[in-house]
CSV table of C-alpha atoms in Angstrom, one decimal:
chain,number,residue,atom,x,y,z
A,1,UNK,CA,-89.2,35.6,167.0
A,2,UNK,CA,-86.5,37.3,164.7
A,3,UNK,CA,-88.9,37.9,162.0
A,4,UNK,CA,-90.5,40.4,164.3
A,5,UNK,CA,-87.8,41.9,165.9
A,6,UNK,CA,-86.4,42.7,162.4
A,7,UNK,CA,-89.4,44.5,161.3
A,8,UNK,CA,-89.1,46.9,164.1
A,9,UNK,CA,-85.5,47.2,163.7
A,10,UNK,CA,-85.8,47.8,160.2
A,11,UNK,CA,-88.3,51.0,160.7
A,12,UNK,CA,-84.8,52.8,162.2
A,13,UNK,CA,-81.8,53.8,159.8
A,14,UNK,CA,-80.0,51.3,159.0
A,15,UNK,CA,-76.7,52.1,160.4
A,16,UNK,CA,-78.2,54.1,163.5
A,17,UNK,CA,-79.8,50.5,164.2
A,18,UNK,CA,-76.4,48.4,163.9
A,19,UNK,CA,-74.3,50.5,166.3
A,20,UNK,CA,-77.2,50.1,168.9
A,21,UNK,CA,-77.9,46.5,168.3
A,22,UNK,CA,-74.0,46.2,168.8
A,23,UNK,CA,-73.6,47.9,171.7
A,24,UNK,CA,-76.9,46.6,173.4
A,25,UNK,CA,-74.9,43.2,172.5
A,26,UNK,CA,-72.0,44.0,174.6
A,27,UNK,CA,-73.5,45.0,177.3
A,28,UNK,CA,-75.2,42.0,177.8
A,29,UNK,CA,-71.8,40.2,177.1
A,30,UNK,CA,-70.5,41.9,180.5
A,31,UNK,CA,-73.1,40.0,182.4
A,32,UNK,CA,-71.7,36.6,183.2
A,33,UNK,CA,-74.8,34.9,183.4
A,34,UNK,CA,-76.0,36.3,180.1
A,35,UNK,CA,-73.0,35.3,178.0
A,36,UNK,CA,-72.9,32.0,179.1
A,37,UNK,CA,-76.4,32.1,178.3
A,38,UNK,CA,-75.7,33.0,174.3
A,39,UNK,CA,-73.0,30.4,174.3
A,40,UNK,CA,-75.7,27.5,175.3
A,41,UNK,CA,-78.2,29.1,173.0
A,42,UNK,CA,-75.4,30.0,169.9
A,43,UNK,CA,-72.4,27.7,169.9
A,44,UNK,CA,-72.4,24.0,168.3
A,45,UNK,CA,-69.3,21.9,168.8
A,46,UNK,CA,-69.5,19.0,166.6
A,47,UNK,CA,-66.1,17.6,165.2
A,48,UNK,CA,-67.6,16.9,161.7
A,49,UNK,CA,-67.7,21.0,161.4
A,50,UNK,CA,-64.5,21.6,161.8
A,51,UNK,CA,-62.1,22.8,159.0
A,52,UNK,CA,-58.7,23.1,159.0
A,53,UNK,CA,-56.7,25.6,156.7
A,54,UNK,CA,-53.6,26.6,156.3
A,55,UNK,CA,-52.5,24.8,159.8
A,56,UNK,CA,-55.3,26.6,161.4
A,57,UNK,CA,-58.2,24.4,163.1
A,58,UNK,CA,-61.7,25.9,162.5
A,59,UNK,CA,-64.3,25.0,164.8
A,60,UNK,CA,-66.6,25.0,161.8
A,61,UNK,CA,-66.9,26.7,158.9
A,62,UNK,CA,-69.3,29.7,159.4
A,63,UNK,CA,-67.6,32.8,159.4
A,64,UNK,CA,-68.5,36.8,159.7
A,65,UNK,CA,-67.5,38.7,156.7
A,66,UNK,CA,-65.4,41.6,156.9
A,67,UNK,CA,-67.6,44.7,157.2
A,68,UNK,CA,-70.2,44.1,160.2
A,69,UNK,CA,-66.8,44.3,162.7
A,70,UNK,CA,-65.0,47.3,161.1
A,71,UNK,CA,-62.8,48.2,164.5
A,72,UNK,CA,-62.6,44.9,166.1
A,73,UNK,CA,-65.1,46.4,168.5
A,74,UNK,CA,-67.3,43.6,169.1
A,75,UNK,CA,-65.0,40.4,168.7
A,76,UNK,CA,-66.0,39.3,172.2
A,77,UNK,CA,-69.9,39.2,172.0
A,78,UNK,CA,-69.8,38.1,168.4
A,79,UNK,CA,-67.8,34.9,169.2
A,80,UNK,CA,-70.6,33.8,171.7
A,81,UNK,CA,-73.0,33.7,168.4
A,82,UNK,CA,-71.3,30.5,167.2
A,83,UNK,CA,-68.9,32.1,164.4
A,84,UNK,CA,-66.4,29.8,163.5
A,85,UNK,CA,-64.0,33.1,163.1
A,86,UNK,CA,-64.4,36.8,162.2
A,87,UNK,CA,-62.7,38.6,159.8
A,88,UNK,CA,-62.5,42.2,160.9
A,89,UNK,CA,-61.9,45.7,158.9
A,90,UNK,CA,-61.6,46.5,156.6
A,91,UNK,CA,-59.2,48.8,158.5
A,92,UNK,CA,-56.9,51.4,156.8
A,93,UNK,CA,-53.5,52.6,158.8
A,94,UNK,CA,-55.0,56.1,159.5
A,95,UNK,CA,-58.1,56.9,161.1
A,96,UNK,CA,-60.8,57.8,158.3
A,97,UNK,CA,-64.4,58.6,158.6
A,98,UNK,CA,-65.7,57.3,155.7
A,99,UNK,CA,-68.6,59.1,152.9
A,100,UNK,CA,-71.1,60.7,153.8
A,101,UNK,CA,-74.8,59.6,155.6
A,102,UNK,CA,-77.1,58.2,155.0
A,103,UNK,CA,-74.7,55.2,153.3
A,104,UNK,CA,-76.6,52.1,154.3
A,105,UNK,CA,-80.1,50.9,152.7
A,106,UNK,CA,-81.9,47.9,152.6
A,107,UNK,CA,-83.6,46.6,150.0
A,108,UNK,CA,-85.9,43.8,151.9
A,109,UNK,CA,-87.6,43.0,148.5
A,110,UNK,CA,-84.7,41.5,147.5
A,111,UNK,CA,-83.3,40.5,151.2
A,112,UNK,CA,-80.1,42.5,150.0
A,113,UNK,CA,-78.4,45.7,151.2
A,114,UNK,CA,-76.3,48.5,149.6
A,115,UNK,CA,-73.9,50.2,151.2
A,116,UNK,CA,-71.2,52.8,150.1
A,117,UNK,CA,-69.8,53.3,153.6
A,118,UNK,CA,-66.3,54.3,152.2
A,119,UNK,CA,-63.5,52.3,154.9
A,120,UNK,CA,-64.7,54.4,157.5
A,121,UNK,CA,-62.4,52.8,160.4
A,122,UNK,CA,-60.4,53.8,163.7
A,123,UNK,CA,-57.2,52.9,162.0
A,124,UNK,CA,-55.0,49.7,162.4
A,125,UNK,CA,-53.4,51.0,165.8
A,126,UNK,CA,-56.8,51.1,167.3
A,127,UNK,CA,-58.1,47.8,165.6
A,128,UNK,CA,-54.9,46.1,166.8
A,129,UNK,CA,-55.0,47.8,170.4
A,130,UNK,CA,-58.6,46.0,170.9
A,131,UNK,CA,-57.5,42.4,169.4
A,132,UNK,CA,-54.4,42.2,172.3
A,133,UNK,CA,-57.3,43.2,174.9
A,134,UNK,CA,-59.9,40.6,173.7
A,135,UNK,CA,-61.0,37.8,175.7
A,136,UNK,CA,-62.5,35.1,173.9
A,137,UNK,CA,-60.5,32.7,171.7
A,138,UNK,CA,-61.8,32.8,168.0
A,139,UNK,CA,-60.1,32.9,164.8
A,140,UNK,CA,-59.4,36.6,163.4
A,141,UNK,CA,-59.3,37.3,160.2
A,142,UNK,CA,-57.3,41.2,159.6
A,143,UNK,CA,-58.8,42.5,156.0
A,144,UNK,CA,-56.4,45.6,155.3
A,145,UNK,CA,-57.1,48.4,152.6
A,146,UNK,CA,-55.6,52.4,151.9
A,147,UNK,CA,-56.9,55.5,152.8
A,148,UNK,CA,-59.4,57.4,150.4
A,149,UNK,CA,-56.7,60.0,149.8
A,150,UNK,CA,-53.7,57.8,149.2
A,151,UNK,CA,-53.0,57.6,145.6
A,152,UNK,CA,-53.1,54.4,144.4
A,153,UNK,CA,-49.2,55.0,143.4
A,154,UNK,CA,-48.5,55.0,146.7
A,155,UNK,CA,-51.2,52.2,147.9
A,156,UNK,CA,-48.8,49.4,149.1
A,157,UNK,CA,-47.0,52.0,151.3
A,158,UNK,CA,-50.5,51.7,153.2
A,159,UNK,CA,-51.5,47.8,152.6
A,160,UNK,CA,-47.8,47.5,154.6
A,161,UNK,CA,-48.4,49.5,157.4
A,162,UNK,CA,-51.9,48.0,157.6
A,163,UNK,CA,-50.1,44.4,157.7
A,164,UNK,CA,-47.2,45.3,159.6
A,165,UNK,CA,-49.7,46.6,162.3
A,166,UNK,CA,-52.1,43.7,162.8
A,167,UNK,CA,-49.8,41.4,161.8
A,168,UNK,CA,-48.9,40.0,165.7
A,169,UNK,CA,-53.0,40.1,166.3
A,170,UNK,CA,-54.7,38.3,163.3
A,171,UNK,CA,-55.0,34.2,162.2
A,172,UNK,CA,-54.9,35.6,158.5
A,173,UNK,CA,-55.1,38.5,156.0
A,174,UNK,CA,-57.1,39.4,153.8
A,175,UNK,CA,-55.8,42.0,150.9
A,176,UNK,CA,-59.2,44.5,149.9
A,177,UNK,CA,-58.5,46.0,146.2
A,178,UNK,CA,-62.5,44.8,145.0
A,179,UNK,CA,-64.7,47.6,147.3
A,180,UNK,CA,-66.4,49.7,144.9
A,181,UNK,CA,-66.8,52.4,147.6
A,182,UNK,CA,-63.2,53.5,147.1
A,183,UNK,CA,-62.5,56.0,144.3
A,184,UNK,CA,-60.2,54.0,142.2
A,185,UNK,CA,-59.9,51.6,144.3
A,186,UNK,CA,-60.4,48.6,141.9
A,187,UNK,CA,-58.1,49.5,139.4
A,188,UNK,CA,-55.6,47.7,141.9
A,189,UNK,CA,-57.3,44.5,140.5
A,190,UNK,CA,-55.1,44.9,137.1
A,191,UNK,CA,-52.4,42.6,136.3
A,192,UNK,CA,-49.2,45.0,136.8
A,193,UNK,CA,-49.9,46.9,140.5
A,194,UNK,CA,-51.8,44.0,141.4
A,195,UNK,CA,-49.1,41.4,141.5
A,196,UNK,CA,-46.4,43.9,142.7
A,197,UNK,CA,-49.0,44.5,146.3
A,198,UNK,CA,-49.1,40.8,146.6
A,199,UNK,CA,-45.2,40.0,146.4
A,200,UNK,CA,-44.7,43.0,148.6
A,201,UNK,CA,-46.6,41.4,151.3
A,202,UNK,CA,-45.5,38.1,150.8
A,203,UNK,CA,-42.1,39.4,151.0
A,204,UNK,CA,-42.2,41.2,154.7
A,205,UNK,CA,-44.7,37.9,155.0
A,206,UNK,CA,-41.6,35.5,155.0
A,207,UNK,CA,-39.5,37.9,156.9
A,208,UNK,CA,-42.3,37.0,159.7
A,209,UNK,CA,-44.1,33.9,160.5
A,210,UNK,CA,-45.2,33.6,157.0
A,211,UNK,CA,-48.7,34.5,157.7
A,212,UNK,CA,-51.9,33.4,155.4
A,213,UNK,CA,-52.7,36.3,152.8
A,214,UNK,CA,-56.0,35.9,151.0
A,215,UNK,CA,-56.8,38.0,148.3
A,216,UNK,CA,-61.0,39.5,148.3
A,217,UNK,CA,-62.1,40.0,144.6
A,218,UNK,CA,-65.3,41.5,143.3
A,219,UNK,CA,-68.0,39.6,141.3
A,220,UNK,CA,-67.9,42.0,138.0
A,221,UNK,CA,-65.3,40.5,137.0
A,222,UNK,CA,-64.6,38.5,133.5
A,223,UNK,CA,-63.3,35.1,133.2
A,224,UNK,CA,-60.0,36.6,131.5
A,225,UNK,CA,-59.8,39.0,134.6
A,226,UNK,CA,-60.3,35.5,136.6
A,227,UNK,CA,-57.7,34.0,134.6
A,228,UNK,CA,-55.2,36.8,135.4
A,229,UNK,CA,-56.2,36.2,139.3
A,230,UNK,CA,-55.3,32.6,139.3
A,231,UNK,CA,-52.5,33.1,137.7
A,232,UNK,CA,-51.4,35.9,140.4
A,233,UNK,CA,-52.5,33.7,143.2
A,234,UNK,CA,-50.0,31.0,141.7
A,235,UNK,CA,-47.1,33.2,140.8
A,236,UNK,CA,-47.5,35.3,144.6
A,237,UNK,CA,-48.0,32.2,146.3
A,238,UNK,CA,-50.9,33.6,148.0
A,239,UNK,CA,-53.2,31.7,150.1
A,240,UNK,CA,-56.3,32.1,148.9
A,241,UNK,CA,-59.2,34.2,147.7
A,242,UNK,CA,-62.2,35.5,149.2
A,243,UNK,CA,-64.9,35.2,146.3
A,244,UNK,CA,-67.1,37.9,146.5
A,245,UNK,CA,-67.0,41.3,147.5
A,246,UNK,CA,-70.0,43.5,146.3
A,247,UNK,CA,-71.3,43.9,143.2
A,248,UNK,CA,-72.2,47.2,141.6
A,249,UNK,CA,-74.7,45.5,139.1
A,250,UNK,CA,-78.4,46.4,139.7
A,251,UNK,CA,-80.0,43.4,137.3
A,252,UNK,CA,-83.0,41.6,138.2
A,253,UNK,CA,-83.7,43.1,141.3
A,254,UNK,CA,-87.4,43.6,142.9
A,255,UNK,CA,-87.3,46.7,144.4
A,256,UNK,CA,-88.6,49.4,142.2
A,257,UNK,CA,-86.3,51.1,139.7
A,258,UNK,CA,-86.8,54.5,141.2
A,259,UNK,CA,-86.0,53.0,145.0
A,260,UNK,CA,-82.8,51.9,144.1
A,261,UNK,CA,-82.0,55.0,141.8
A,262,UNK,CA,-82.6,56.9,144.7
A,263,UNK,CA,-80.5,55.0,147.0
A,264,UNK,CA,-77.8,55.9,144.4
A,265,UNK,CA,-74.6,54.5,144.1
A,266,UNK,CA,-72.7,51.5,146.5
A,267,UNK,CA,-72.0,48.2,146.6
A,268,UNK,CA,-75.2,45.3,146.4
A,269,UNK,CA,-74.8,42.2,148.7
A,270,UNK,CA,-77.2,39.9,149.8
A,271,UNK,CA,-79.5,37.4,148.1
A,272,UNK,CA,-79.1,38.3,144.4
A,273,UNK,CA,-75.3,37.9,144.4
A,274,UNK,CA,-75.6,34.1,145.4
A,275,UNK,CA,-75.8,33.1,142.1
A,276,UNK,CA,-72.7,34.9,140.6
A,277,UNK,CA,-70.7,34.4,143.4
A,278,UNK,CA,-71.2,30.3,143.0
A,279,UNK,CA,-70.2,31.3,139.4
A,280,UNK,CA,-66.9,32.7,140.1
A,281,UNK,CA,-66.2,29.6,142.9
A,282,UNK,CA,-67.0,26.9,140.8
A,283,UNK,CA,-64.6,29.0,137.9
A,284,UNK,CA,-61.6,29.6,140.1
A,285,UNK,CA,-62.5,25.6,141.8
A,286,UNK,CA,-62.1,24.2,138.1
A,287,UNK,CA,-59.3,26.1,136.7
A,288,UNK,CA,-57.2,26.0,139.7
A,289,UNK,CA,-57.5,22.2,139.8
A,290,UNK,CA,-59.2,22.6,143.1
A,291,UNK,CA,-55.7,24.0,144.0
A,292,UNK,CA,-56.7,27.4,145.4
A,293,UNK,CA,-59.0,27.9,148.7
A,294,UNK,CA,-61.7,30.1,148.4
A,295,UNK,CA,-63.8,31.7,151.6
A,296,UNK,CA,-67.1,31.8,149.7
A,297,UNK,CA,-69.0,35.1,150.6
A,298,UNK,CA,-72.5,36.7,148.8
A,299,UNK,CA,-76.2,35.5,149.4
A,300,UNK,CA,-75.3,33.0,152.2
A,301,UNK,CA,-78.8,33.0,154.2
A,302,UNK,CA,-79.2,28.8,155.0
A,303,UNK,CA,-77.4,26.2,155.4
A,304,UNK,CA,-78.7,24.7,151.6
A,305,UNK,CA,-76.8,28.5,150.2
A,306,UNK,CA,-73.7,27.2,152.5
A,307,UNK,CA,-73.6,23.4,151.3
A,308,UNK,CA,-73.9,25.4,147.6
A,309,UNK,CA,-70.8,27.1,148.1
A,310,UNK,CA,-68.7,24.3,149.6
A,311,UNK,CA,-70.0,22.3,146.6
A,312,UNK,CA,-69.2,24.4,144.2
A,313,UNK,CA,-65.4,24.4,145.9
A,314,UNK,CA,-65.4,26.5,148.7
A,315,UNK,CA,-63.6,25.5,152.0
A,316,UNK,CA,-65.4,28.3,154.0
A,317,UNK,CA,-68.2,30.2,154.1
A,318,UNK,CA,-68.9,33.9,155.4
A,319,UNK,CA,-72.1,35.5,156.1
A,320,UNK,CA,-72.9,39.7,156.5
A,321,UNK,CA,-76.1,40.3,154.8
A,322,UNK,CA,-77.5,37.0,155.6
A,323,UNK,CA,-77.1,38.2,159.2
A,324,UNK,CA,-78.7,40.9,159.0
A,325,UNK,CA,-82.1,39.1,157.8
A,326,UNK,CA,-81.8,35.7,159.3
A,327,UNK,CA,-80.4,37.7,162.8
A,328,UNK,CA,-78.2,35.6,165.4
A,329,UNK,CA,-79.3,32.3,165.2
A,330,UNK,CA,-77.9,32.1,161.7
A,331,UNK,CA,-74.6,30.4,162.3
A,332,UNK,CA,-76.2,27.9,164.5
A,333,UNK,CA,-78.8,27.0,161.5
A,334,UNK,CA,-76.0,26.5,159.0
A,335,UNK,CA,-74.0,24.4,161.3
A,336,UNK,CA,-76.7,22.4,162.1
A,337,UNK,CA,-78.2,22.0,158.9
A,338,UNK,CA,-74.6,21.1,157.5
A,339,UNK,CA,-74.2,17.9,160.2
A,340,UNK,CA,-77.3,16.7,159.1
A,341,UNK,CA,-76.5,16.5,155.2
C-alpha cells in the first residue's frame, strides 16, 4: 500500500510533501479514535525489545534520527508510530531559517536523499516550549548545534545555551559538529576545540543531573580521526557516539552523474551509507573494547540492516531516510523482525 502512496508523494517537492504529510499526521492524532487506532496498528510491546542505556529503559530499540523532527513539532503523532524514542533538532539557540530552497532531493535510484537544509530551526526556547506541552511519554533525544553566523570561536557559547535550554526537557544530548551543511562547521571535529566543547558540557553537565551527552560524527572520517574520537570520548567521559551523520561522498551511486551534479552540494543518507557506517561501528566497537555505546544511524531500511548494526556493536538503531522509503510501518517491521531472530 506504501509503495503507492510514495510514488504519488514523491511527484511533489520533497520538503513541501514532508510538512504536509506531518501536519495531515497531527491532525489525525487529535481524533481520539484515530490515534488509538495508529497505536494498535504501530506499537509492539515485547520485553525482549527493550534496551536499557545509561539508566534509561527503552521500549525497544528503533529510534527517529535527528532531522525529520527539527522543532519538536510532531513528538506526539510520531510516538504512536512505534519509535522507541526521538531524537529531535538539531536545534540552534536562536531562531534561523536555514539555506536556501529547493534543499531536499531524492535520489530513489539509490533509495537515498540529500539534503543541505542548513539547521533551519525555531530555536531552543521554542523546541523546549513544545517538549513541556507534549503528551505522550517517549524518550527525547535533544541534538544541539550553533548558528550559521556564529564563529566557530565562539561556538560553545551556543552548544551551552542550546543545552542549558533543553536540558529540563530531553532523556539525552546529542552534541552536532559532523553536518556538512554548516560552513565550517566540521572543523569542530579536530582534536583541540573539539575536546574543549565536550568538557564544557560535561562540566555544567555535573553541575545538573549529569545528563547523557552523545557525540554525532560523520562517516568521512579516517581511522586516525576515529582514533582521536575514542580517545575524546574516554578522556570527556562522554556517553556515547552517534555513528553516522551524512556523508558528502558521491561514489558508487546509480543516479546519473549529471542528476546529482545538478542537485549540487549536501549531505547523502540513505542506502549507500549502510556500508560505511557498519565500518565506522564495528571500528569504534573493536577499539573501544566494546566500551563505548554507539546509536547506529545510515541505510537502516529492514530489520536484517538493524540486526547488522547491533552486530557489528551498536546498542541502538535510528532510522530517517529509511522512513521516508519504507513509510510508517517501518519501526514495527524492524521490531518484529528483530523478536523473531
Amino acid at each position: 500500500m506504501y509503495a503507492l502512496v510514495r510514488k504519488v508523494l514523491f511527484v511533489i517537492d520533497a520538503e513541501k510533501v514532508h510538512h504536509w504529510v506531518m501536519k495531515c499526521l497531527s491532525f489525525a492524532y487529535r481524533i481520539s479514535f484515530i490515534r488509538g487506532l495508529l497505536k494498535t496498528l504501530f506499537v509492539i510491546k515485547d520485553p525482549s525489545l527493550e534496551r536499557t542505556l545509561w539508566g534509561i529503559t527503552f521500549p525497544n530499540p528503533v529510534g527517529l534520527a535527528a532531522g525529520f523532527d527539527k522543532d519538536a513539532k510532531y513528538t506526539d503523532p510520531l510516538a504512536c508510530l512505534g519509535f522507541g524514542f526521538i531524537e529531535i533538532g538539531t536545534v540552534t539557540p536562536r531562531p534561523q531559517p536555514g539555506n536556501s530552497k529547493p534543499r531536499l532531493f531524492r535520489l530513489p535510484a539509490d533509495k537515498a536523499l540529500i539534503n543541505r537544509m542548513g539547521f533551519n530551526n525555531d530555536g531552543a526556547t521554542e523546541a523546549a516550549k513544545r517538549l513541556r506541552n507534549r503528551k505522550e511519554h517517549i524518550i527525547i533525544g535533544g541534538n544541539i548545534g550553533k548558528n550559521k553566523d556564529t564563529l566557530n570561536e565562539k561556538a560553545g557559547d551556543d552548544y551551552e545555551k542550546g543545552f542549558c535550554e533543553l536540558y529540563e526537557v530531553v532523556d539525552y544530548f546529542v552534541v552536532n559538529v559532523s553536518s556538512p551543511n554548516t560552513p565550517g562547521l566540521r572543523e569542530l571535529q579536530d582534536k583541540e576545540p573539539l575536546t574543549q566543547l565536550l568538557n564544557r558540557l560535561q562540566a555544567i553537565n555535573k553541575q545538573l543531573r549529569n545528563k547523557p551527552i552523545l557525540l554525532k560524527i560523520a562517516p568521512d572520517l579516517t581511522n586516525e580521526q576515529l582514533d582521536d574520537i575514542i580517545e575524546i570520548i574516554r578522556s570527556t567521559k562522554l556517553a556515547g557516539i552517534v555513528a553516522t551523520n551524512t556523508t558528502i561522498s558521491r561514489e558508487n551511486l546509480s543516479t546519473p552523474a549529471d542528476n546529482i551534479s545538478a542537485v549540487g552540494a549536501g549531505g547523502l543518507s540513505g542506502a549507500p551509507l549502510k556500508q560505511r557506517s557498519t565500518e565506522i561501528i564495528k571500528y569504534i566497537h573493536a577499539n573501544s573494547n566494546g566500551a563505548i555505546p554507539v546509536i547506529a544511524s545510515g541505510g537502516i531500511f529492514t530489520a536484517a540492516d538493524a540486526a547488522e548494526k547491533l552486530n557489528a556493536g551498536a546498542s541502538l538503531v535510528q532510522v530517517y531516510t529509511g522512513f521516508i522509503y519504507e513509510g510508517p510501518g517501518i519501526a514495527k517491521k524492524i521490531c518484529k523482525g528483530l523478536i523473531s531472530k
